[in-house]
CSV table of C-alpha atoms and ligand atoms in Angstrom, one decimal:
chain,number,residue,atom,x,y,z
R,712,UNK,CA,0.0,0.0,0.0
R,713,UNK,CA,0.9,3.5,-0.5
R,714,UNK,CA,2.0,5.4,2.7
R,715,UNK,CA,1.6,8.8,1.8
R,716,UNK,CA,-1.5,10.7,0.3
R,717,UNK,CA,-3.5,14.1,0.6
R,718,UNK,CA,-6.9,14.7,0.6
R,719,UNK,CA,-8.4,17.7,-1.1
R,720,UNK,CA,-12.2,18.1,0.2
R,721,UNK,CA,-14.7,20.6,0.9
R,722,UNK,CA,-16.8,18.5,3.3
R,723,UNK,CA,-15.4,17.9,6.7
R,724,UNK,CA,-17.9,14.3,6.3
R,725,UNK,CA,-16.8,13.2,3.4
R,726,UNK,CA,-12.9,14.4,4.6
R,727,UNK,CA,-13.3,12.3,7.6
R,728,UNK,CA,-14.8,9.5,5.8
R,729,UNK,CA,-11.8,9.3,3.6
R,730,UNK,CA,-9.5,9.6,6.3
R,731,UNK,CA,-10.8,6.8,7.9
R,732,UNK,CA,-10.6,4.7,4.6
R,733,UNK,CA,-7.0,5.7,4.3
R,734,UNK,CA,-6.0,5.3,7.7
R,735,UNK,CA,-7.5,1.7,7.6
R,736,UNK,CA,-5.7,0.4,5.1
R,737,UNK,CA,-1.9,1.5,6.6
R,738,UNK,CA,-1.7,4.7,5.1
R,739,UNK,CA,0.7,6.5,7.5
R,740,UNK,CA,0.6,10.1,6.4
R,741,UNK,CA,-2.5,11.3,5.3
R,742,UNK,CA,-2.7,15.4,5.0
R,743,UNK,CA,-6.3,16.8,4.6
R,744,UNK,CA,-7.5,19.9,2.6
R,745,UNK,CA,-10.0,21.7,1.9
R,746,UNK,CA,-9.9,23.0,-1.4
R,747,UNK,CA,-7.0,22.4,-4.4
R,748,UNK,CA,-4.8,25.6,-3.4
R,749,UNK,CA,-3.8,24.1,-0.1
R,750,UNK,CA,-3.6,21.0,-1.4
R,751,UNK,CA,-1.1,22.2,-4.4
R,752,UNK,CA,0.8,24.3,-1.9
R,753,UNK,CA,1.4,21.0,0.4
R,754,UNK,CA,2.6,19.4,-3.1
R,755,UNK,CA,4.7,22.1,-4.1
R,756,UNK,CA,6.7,22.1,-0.4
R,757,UNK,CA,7.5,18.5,-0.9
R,758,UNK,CA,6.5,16.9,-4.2
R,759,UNK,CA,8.4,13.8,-4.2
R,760,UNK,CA,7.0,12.8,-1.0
R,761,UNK,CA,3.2,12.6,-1.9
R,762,UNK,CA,2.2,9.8,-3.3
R,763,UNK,CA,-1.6,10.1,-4.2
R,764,UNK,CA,-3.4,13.1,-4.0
R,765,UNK,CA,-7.4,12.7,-4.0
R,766,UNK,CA,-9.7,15.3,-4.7
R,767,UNK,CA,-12.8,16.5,-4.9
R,768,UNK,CA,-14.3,18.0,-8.5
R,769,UNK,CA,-16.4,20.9,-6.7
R,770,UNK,CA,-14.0,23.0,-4.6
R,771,UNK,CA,-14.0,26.5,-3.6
R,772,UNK,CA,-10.7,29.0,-4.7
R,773,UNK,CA,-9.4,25.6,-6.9
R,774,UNK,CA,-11.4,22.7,-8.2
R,775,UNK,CA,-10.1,19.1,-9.1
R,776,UNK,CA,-9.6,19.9,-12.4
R,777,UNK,CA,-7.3,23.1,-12.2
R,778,UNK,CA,-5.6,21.1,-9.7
R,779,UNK,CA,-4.9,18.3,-11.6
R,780,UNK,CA,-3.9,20.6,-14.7
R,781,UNK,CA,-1.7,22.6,-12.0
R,782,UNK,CA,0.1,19.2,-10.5
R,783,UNK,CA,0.4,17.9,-14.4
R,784,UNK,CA,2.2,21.4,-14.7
R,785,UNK,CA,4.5,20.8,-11.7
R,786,UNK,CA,5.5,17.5,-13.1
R,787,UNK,CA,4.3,16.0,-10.1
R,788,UNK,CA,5.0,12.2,-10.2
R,789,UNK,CA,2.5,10.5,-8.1
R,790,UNK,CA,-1.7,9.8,-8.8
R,791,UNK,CA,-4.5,11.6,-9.0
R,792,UNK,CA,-7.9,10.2,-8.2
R,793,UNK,CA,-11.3,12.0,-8.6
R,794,UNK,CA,-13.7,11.4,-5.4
R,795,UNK,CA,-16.7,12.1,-7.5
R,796,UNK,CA,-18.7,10.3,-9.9
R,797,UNK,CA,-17.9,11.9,-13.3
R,798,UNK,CA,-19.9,11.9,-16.2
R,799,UNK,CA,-18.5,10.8,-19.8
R,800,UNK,CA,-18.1,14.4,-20.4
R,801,UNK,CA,-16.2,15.1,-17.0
R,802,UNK,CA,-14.0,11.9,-18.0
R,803,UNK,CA,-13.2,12.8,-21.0
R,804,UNK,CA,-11.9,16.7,-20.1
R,805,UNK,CA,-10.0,15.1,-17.1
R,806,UNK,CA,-8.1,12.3,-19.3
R,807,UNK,CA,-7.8,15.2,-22.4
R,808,UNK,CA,-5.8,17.1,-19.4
R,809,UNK,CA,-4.1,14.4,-17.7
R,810,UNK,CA,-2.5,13.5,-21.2
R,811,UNK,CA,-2.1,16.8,-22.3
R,812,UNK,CA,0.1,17.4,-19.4
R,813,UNK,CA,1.5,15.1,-18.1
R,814,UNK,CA,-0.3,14.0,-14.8
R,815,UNK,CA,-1.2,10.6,-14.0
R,816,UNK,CA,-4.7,10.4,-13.8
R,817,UNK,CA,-5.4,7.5,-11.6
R,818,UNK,CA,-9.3,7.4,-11.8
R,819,UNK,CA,-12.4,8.3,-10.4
R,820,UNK,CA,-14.2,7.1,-7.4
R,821,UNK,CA,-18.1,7.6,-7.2
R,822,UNK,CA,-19.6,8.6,-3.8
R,823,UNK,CA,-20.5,6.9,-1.9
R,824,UNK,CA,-17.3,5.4,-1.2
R,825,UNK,CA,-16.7,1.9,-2.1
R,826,UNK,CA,-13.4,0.9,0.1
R,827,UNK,CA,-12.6,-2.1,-2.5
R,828,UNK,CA,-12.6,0.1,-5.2
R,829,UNK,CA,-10.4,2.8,-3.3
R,830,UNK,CA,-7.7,-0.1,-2.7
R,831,UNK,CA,-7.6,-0.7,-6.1
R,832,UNK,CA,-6.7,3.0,-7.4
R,833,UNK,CA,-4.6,3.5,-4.8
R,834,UNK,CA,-2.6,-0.2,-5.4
R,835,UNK,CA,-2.9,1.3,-8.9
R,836,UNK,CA,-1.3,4.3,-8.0
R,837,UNK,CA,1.6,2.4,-6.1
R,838,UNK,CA,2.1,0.4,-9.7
R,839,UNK,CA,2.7,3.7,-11.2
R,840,UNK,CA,6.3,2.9,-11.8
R,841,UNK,CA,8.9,4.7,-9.7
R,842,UNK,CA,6.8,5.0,-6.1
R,843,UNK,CA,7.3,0.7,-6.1
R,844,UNK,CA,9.7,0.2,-3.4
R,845,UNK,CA,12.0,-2.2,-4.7
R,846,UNK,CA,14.5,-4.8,-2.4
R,847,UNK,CA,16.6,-6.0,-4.9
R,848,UNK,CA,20.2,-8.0,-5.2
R,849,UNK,CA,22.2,-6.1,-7.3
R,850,UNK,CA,24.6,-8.3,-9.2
R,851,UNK,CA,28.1,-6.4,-8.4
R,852,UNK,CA,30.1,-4.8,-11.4
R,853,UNK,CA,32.5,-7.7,-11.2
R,854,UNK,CA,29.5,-10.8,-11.4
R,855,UNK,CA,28.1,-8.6,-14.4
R,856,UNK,CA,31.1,-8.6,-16.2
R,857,UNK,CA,31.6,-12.2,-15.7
R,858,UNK,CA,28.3,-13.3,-17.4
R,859,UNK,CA,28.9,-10.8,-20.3
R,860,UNK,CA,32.3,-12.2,-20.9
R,861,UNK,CA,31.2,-15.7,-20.4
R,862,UNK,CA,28.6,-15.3,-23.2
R,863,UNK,CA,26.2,-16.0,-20.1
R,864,UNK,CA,23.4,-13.7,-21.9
R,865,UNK,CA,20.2,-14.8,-22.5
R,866,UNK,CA,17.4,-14.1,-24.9
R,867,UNK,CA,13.9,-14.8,-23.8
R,868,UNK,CA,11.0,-14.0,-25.8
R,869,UNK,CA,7.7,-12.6,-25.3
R,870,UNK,CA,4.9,-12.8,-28.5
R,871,UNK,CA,3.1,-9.9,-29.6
R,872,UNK,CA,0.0,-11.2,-31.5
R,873,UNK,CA,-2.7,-9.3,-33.5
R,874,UNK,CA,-5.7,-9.2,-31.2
R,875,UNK,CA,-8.2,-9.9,-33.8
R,876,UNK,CA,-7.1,-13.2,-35.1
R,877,UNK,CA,-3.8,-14.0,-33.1
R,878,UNK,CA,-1.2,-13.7,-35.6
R,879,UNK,CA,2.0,-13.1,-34.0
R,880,UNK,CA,3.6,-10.6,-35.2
R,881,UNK,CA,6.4,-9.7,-33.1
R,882,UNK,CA,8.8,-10.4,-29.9
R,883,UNK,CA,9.9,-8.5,-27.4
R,884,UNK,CA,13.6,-9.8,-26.6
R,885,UNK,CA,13.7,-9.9,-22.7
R,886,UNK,CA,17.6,-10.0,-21.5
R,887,UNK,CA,18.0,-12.9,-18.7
R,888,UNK,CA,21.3,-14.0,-17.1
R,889,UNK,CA,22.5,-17.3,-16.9
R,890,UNK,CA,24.3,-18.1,-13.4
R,891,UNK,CA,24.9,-21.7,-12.6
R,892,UNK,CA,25.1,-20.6,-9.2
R,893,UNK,CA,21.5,-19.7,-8.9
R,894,UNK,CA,18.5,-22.0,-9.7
R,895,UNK,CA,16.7,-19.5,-12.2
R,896,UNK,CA,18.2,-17.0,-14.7
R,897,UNK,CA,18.4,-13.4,-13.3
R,898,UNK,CA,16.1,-11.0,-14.4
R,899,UNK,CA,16.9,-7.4,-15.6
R,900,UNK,CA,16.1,-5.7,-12.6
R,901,UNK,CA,18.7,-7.2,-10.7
R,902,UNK,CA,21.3,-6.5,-13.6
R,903,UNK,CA,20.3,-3.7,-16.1
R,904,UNK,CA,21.0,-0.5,-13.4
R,905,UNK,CA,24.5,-1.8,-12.5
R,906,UNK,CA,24.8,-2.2,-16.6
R,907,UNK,CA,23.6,1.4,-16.6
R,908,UNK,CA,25.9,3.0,-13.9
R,909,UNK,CA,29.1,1.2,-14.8
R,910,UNK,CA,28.5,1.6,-18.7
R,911,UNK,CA,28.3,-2.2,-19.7
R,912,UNK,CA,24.7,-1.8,-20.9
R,913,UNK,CA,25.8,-1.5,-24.6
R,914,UNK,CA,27.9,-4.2,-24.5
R,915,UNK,CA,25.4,-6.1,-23.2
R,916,UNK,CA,22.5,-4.7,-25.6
R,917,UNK,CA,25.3,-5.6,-28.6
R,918,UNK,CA,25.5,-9.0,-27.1
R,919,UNK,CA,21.3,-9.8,-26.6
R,920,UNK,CA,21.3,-8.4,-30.3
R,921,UNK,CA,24.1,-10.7,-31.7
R,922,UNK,CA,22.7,-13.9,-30.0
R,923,UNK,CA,19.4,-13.4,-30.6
R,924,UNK,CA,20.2,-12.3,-34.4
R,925,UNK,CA,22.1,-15.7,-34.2
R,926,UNK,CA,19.2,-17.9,-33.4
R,927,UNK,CA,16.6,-15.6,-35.9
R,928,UNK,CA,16.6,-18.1,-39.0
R,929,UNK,CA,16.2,-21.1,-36.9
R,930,UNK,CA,13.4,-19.4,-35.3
R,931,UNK,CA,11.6,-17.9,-38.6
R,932,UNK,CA,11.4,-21.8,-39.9
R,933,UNK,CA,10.5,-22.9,-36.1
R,934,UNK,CA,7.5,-20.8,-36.6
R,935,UNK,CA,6.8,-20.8,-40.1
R,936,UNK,CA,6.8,-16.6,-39.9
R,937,UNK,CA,9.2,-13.9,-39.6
R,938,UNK,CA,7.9,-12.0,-36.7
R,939,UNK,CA,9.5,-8.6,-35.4
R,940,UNK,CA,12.6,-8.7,-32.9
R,941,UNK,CA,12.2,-5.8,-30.4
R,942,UNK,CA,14.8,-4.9,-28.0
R,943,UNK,CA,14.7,-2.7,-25.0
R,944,UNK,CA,17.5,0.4,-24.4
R,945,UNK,CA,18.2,2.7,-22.0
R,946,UNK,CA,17.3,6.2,-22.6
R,947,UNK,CA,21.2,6.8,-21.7
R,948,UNK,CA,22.5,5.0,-24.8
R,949,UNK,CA,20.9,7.6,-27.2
R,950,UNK,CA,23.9,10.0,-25.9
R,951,UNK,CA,26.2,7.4,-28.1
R,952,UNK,CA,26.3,8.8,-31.5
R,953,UNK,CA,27.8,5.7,-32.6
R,954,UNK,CA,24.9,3.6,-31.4
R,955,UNK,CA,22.5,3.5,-34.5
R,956,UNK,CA,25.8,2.4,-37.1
R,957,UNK,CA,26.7,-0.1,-34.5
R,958,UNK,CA,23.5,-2.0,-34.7
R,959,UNK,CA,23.3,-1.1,-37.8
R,960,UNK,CA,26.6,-3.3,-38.3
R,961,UNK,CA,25.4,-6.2,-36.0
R,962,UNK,CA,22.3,-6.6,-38.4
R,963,UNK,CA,23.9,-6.6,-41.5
R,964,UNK,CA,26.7,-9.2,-40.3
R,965,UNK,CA,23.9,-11.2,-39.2
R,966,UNK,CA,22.1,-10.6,-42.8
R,967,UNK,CA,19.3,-9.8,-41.2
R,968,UNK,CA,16.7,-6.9,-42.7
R,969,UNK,CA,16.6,-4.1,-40.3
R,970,UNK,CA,13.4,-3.2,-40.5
R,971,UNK,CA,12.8,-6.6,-38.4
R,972,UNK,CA,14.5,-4.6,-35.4
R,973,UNK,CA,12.7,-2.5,-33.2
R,974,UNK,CA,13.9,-0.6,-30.3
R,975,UNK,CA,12.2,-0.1,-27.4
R,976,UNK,CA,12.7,3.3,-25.2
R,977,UNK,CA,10.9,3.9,-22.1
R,978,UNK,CA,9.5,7.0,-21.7
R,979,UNK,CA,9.9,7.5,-18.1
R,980,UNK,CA,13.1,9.3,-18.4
R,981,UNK,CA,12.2,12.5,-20.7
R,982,UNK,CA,14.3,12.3,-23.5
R,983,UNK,CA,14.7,16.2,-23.7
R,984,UNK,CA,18.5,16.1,-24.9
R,985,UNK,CA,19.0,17.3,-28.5
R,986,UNK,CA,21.7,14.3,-28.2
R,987,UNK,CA,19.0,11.5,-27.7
R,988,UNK,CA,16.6,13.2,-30.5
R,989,UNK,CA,19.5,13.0,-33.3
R,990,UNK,CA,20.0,9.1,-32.2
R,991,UNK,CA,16.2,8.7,-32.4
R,992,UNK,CA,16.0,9.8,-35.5
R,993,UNK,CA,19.2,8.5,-37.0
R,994,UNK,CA,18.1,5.0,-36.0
R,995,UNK,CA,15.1,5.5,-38.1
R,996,UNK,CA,16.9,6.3,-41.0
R,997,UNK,CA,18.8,3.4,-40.6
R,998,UNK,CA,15.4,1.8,-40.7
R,999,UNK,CA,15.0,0.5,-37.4
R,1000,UNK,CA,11.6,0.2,-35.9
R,1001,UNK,CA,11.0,2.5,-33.1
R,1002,UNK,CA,8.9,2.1,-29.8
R,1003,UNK,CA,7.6,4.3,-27.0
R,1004,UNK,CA,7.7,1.8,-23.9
R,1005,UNK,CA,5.6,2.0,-20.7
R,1006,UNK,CA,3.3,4.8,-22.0
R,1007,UNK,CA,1.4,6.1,-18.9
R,1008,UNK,CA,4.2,5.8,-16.5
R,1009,UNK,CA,6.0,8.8,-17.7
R,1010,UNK,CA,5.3,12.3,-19.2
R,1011,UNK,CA,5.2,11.9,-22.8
R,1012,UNK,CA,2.8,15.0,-23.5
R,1013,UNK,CA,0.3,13.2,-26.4
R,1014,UNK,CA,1.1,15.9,-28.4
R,1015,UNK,CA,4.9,15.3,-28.3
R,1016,UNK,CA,4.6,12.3,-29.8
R,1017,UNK,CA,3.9,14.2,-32.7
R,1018,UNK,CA,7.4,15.4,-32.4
R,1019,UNK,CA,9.2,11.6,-32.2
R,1020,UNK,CA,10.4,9.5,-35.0
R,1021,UNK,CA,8.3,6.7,-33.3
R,1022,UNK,CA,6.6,3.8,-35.1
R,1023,UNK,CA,4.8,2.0,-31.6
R,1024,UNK,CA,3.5,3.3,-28.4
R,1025,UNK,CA,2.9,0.4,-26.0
R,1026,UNK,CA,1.0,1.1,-23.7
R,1027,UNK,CA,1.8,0.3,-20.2
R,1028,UNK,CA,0.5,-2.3,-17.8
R,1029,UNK,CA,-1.2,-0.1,-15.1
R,1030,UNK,CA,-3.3,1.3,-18.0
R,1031,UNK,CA,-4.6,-1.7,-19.3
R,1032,UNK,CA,-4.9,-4.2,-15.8
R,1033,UNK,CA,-8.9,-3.8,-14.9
R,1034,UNK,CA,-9.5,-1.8,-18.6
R,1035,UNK,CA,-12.7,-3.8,-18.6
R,1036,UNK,CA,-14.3,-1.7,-15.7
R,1037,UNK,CA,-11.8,1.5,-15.1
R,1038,UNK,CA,-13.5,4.0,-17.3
R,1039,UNK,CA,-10.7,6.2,-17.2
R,1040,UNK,CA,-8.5,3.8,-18.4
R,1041,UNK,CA,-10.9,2.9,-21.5
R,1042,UNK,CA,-11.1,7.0,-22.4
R,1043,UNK,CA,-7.2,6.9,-22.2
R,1044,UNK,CA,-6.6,3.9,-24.6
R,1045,UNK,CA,-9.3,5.4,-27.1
R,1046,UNK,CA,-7.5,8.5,-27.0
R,1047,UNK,CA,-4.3,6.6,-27.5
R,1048,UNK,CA,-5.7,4.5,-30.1
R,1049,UNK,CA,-6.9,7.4,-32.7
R,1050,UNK,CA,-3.7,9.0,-32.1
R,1051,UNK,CA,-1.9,6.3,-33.2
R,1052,UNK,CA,-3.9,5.6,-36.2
R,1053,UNK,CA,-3.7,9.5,-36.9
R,1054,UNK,CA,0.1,9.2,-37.3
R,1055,UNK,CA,0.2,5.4,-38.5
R,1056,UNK,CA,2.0,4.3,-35.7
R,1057,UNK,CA,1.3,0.4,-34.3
R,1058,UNK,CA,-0.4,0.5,-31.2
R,1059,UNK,CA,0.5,-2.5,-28.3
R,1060,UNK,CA,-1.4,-3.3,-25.0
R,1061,UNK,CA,1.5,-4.5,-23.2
R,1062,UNK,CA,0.7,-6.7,-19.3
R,1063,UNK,CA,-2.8,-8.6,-20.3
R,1064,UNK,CA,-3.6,-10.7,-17.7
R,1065,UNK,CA,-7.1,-11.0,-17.3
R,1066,UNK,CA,-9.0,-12.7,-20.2
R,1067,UNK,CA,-11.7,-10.1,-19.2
R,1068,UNK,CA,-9.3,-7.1,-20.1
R,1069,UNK,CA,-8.2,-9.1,-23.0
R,1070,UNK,CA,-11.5,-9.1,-24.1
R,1071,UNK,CA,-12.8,-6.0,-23.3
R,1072,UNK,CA,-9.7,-4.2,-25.5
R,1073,UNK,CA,-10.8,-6.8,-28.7
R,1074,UNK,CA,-14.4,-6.0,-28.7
R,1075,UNK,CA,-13.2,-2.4,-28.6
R,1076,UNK,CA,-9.5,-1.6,-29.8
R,1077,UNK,CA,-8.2,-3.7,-33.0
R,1078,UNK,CA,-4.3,-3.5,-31.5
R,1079,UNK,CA,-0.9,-5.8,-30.7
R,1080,UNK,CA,-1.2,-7.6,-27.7
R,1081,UNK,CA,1.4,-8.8,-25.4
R,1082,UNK,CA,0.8,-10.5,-21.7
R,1083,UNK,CA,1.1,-12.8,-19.6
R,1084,UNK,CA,-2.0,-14.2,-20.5
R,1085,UNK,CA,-0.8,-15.1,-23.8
R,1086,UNK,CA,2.5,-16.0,-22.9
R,1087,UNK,CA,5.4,-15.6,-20.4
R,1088,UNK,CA,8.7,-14.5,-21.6
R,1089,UNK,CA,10.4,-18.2,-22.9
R,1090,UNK,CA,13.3,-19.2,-23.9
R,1091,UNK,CA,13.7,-19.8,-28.1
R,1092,UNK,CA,13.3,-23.4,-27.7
R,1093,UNK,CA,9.7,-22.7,-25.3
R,1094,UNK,CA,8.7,-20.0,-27.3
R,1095,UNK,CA,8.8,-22.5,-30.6
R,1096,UNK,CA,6.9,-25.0,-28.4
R,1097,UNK,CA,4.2,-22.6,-27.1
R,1098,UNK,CA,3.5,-21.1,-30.7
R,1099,UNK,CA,2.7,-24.9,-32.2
R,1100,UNK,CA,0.4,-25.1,-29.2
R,1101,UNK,CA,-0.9,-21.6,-29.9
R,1102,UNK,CA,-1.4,-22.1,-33.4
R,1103,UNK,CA,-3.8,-24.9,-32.1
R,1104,UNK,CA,-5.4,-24.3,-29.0
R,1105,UNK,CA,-5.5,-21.1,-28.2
R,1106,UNK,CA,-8.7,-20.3,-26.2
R,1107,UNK,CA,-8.8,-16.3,-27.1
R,1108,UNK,CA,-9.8,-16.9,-30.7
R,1109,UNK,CA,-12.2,-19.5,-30.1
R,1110,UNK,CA,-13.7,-16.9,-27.6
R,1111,UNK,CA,-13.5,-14.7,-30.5
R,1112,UNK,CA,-15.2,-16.7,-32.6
R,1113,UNK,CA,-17.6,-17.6,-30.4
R,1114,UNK,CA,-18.7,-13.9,-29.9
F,1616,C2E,P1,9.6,-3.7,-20.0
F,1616,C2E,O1,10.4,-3.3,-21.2
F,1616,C2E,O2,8.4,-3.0,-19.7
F,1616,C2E,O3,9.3,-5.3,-20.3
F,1616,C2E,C1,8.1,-5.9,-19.9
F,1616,C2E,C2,8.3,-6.5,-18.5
F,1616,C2E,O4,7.0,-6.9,-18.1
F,1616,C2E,C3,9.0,-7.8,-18.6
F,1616,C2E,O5,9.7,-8.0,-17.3
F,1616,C2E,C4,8.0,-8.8,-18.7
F,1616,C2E,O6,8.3,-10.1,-18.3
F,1616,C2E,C5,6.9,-8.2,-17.9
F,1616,C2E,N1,5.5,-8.7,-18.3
F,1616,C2E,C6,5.1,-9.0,-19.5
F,1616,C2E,N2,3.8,-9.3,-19.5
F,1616,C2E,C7,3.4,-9.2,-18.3
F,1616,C2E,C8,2.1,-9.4,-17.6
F,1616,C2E,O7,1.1,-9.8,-18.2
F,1616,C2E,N3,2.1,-9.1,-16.3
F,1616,C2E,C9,3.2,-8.7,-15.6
F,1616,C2E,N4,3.0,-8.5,-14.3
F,1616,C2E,N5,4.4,-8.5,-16.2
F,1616,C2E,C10,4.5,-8.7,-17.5
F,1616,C2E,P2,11.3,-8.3,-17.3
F,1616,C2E,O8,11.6,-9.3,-18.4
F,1616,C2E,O9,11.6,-8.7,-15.9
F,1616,C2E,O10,11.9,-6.9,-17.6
F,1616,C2E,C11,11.8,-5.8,-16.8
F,1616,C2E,C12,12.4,-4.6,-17.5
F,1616,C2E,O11,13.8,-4.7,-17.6
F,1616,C2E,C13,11.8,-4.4,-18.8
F,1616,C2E,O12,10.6,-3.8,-18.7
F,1616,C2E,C14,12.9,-3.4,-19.4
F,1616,C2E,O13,12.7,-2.1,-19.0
F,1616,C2E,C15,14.2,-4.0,-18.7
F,1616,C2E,N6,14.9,-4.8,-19.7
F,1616,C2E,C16,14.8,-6.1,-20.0
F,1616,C2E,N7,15.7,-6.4,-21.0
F,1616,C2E,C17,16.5,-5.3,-21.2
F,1616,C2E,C18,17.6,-5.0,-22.1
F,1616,C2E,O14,18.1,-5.9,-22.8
F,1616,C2E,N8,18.1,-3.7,-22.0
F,1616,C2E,C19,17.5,-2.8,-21.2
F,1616,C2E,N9,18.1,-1.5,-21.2
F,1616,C2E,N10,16.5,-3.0,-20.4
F,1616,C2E,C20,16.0,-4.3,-20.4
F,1617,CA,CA1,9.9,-3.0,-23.3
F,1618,CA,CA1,7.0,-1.9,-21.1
């Protein structure tokens, strides 16, 4: 749970009432206001320490929506949930400003007060990437280097299929560490920020590339298709000039076409640098596929995407978990969805879990999708095995067919 929220409400009832919700499920710090100036003052003394702010719509001196345009202003980094049932029209001028800039817009929460529904915006908040208190066991510099010398570096692949009729279309290439000493691979977290700080993460994105480029025609005849590779890098590897010819190079040794590559960059970090906007574009032009990762956990303004050489925007996992019944999430992905047609760039619903979400976005959204639900990330000789079963089995299109 999230330990630290304000309140911003004009009724000492409804005030208490949340306060009592809050302070019942372990909220330690809980500051009450009542209207959005105080509120926005309390933000703007400590921003980083706030981690959900609810408010009220109706306010005196500031109302929920000028607050949330305000805190979207001040770049603040936690959630914002309505208390107030909203109409569509309310909805739709709260998500217009949450995306326009740059607030994450948690949802709404009709009064009454339902507490279940309250636990879930606020856990939702918490997943808002960033505010997740993480205990992890950093590999040392020394373990990392080991692996990468060692060739220890594993691919594991995650499908992207067409949500209509379950094509797959792509894979995102997950990096995984082999270590004999431990009984599962590592996964990134434990790896990719000591990569990061002591500057091994290209060597290591050259090496995921290379192995996985290795193992491409095997896996093209495995699978009877030729389905996109897509790699993750770090927002700090765009300050390498050299970056774009060096995959570039990795490819073509490989003889494989470019345009099968795609890189992913999260957009949590703001790629403002000039620097990072040459290499964006320069790895387009060498005809790389480009992808905005985690949208919704950052501040991409909507309109900057405008501005980016990007070919995909997947949207992120808090935004598509419980789409089926968060109507601010369904306003968000619509809005996402026409973009994305407007400037013909592929749109992917990235963390499906729930065959109810999955199903709620194909009756609605015709998009990539990529889960859990449809499969883990595997290793090559998994991923061949679950797409023979896939081609067979797979439940999602007979429940498509049976619509
Ligand atoms: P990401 O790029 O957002 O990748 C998706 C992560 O979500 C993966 O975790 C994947 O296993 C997980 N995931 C996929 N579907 C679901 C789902 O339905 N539910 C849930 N709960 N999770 C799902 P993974 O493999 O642990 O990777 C974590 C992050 O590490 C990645 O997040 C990416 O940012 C980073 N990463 C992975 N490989 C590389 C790499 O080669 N280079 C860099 N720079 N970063 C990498
Ligand atoms: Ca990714
Ligand atoms: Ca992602």
């Amino acid at each position: 749970m999230i330990s630290t929220a304000i309140i911003a409400e004009d009724s000492k009832s409804l005030q208490d009432l949340l306060l009592h919700h809050l302070e019942a499920l372990g909220v330690r710090e809980i500051l009450c206001c009542d209207n959005g100036e105080d509120a926005l003052l309390a933000i703007k003394g400590n921003p980083s320490h706030w981690e959900c702010v609810i408010t009220d719509l109706h306010m005196p001196v500031m109302d929920g929506l000028e607050l949330l345009e305000a805190l979207g202003n001040d770049n603040y980094r936690g959630g914002v949930i309505i208390a107030s049932s909203l109409e569509d029209r309310v909805v739709q001028m709260a998500v217009d400003i949450a995306l326009s800039h740059k607030v994450h817009l948690v949802g709404s929460l009709a009064k009454p007060i339902d507490a279940i529904e309250l636990t879930r915006l606020l856990q939702k908040s918490r997943e808002i990437k960033g505010f997740v208190p993480l205990e992890v066991k950093y590999l040392k510099q020394r373990e990392l280097l080991d692996s990468i010398s060692n060739n220890r570096i594993l691919p594991y692949y995650q499908p992207k299929v067409d949500n209509r009729n379950g094509q797959l279309i792509g894979m995102e290439v997950l990096c995984r560490l082999d270590c004999p000493e431990e009984h599962q691979v590592i996964s990134p977290d434990r790896f990719i920020p000591v990569a990061e700080k002591f500057n091994l993460i290209d060597l290591l994105t050259r090496q995921l590339l290379e192995q996985s480029l290795k193992d491409y025609k095997r896996l093209c005849q495995s699978l009877g298709c030729e389905p996109k590779l897509a790699f993750n890098i770090s927002p700090l590897q765009l300050h390498n000039p050299k970056f774009p010819t060096a995959m570039g190079d990795i490819c073509d040794r490989a003889g494989i076409d470019r345009g099968k590559v795609i890189f992913e960059v999260t957009e949590r970090q703001i790629m403002s640098e000039r620097k990072q906007l040459i290499t964006l574009d320069r790895l387009r032009i060498h005809g790389f596929g480009l992808s905005l990762d985690d949208f919704g956990t950052g501040f991409t303004n909507i309109r900057q995407l405008r501005e980016f050489p990007f070919t995909e925007v997947k949207v992120d996992r808090c935004l598509i978990k419980n789409i089926s019944k968060d109507r601010v999430s369904q306003v968000i992905l619509r809005a996402l969805s026409s973009i994305a047609q407007e400037f013909n760039m592929a749109l992917v619903a990235e963390g499906i879990e729930e065959l109810s979400d999955y199903q709620y976005i194909a009756e609605n959204f015709h998009l990539i999708a990529q889960g859990f639900l449809i499969s883990r990330p595997k290793s090559i000789d998994e991923i061949i095995r679950w797409h023979h079963a896939w081609l067979k089995t797979h439940p999602i299109e007979a429940t498509e067919e049976s619509d």
